[in-house]
Short mmCIF file of C-alpha atoms in Angstrom, two decimals:
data_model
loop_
_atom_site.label_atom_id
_atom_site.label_comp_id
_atom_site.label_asym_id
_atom_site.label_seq_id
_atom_site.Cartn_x
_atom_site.Cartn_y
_atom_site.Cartn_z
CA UNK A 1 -23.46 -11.79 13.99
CA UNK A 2 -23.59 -15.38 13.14
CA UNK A 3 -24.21 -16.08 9.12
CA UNK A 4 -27.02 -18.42 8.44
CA UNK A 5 -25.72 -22.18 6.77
CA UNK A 6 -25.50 -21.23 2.81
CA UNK A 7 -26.30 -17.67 2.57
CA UNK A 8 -24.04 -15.88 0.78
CA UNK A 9 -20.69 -14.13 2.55
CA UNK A 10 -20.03 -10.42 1.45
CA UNK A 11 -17.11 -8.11 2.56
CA UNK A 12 -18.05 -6.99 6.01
CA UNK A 13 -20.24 -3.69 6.06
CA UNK A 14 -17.14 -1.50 8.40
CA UNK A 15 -14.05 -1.74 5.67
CA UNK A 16 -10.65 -3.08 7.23
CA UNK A 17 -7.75 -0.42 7.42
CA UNK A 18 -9.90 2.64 6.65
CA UNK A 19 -9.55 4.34 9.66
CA UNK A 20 -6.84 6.78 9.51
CA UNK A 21 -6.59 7.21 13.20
CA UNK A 22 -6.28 3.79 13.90
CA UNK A 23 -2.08 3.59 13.49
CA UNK A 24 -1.16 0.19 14.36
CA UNK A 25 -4.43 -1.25 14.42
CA UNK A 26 -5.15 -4.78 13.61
CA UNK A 27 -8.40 -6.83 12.90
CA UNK A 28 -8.42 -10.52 13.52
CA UNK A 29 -10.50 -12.70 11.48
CA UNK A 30 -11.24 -16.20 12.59
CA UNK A 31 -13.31 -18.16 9.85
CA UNK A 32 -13.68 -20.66 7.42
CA UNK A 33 -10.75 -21.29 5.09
CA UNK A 34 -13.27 -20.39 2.07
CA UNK A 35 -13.82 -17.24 3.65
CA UNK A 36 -10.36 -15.96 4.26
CA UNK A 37 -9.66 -16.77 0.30
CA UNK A 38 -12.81 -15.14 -0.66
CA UNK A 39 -11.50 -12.09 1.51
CA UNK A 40 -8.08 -12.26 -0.14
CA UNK A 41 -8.93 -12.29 -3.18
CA UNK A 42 -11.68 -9.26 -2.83
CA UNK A 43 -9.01 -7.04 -0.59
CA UNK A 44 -6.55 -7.68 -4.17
CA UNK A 45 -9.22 -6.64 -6.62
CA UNK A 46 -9.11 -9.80 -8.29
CA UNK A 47 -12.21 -12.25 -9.41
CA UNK A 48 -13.25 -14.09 -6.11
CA UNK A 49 -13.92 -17.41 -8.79
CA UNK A 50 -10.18 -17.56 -7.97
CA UNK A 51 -10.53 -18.80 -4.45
CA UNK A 52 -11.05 -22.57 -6.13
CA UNK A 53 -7.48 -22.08 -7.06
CA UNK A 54 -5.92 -21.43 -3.75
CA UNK A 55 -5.45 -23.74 -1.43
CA UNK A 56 -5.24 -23.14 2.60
CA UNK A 57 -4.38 -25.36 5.69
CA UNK A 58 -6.83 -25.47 9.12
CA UNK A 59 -5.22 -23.48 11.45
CA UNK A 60 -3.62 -21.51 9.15
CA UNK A 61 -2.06 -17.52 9.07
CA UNK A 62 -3.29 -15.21 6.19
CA UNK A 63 -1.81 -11.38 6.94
CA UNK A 64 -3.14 -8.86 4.82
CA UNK A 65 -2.21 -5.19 4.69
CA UNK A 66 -4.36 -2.43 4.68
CA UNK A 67 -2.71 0.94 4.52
CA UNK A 68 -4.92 4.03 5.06
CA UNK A 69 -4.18 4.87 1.74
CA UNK A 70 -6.32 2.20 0.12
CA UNK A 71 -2.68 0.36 -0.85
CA UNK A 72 -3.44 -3.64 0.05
CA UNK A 73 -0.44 -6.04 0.35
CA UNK A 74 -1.24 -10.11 1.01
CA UNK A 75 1.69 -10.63 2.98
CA UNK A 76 1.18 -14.48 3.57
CA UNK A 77 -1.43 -16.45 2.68
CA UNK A 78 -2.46 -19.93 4.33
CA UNK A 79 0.96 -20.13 6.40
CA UNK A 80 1.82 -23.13 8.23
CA UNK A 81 4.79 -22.76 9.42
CA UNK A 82 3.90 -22.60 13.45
CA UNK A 83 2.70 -26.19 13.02
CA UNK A 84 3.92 -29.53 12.90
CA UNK A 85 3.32 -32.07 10.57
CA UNK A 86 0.81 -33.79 12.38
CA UNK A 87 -1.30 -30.80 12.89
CA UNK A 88 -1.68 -29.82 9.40
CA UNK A 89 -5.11 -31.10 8.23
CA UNK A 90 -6.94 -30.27 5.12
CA UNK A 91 -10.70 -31.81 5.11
CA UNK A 92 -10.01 -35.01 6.06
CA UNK A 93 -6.16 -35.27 5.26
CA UNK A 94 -2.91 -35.13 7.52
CA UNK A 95 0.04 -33.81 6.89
CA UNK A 96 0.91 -31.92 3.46
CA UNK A 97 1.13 -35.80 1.33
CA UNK A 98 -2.57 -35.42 -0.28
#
């Protein structure tokens, strides 16, 4: 379902990686760069205030781990590396000299 403009985001209802019987399972999330820190930084336990202190590319690859045990691993976050320079954009910037 489609969030309204400003409301509030929340970790999604249907928890990633808690299925046990779902071996080799995974969820793609396509959002908002704010949203996939938020996310991060909620699936780590840590303060989601800490998003303003990460920093994440358009187009971008965050992998997160979700083990059925609960165990979460951020494998990368904001990775760039399957574009060139001239396709990294932040806001209205090009390239990583900002």
């Amino acid at each position: 379902s489609r969030r309204r403009r400003g409301r509030r985001v929340d970790i999604p209802r249907r928890p990633f990686g808690r299925d046990r019987r779902a071996r080799g399972r995974y969820d793609v999330v396509v959002c908002h760069a704010n949203v996939i820190r938020f996310f991060a930084l909620r699936a780590l336990q840590l303060p989601p205030e800490g998003w303003l202190r990460l920093c994440t590319m358009n187009a971008s690859i965050t992998h997160i781990t979700i083990l059925p045990s609960g165990h979460v691993s951020l494998r990368t976050l904001g990775d760039i590396g399957h574009l060139t320079p001239e396709q990294i954009t932040f806001g209205n910037y090009v390239g990583t000299n900002w």
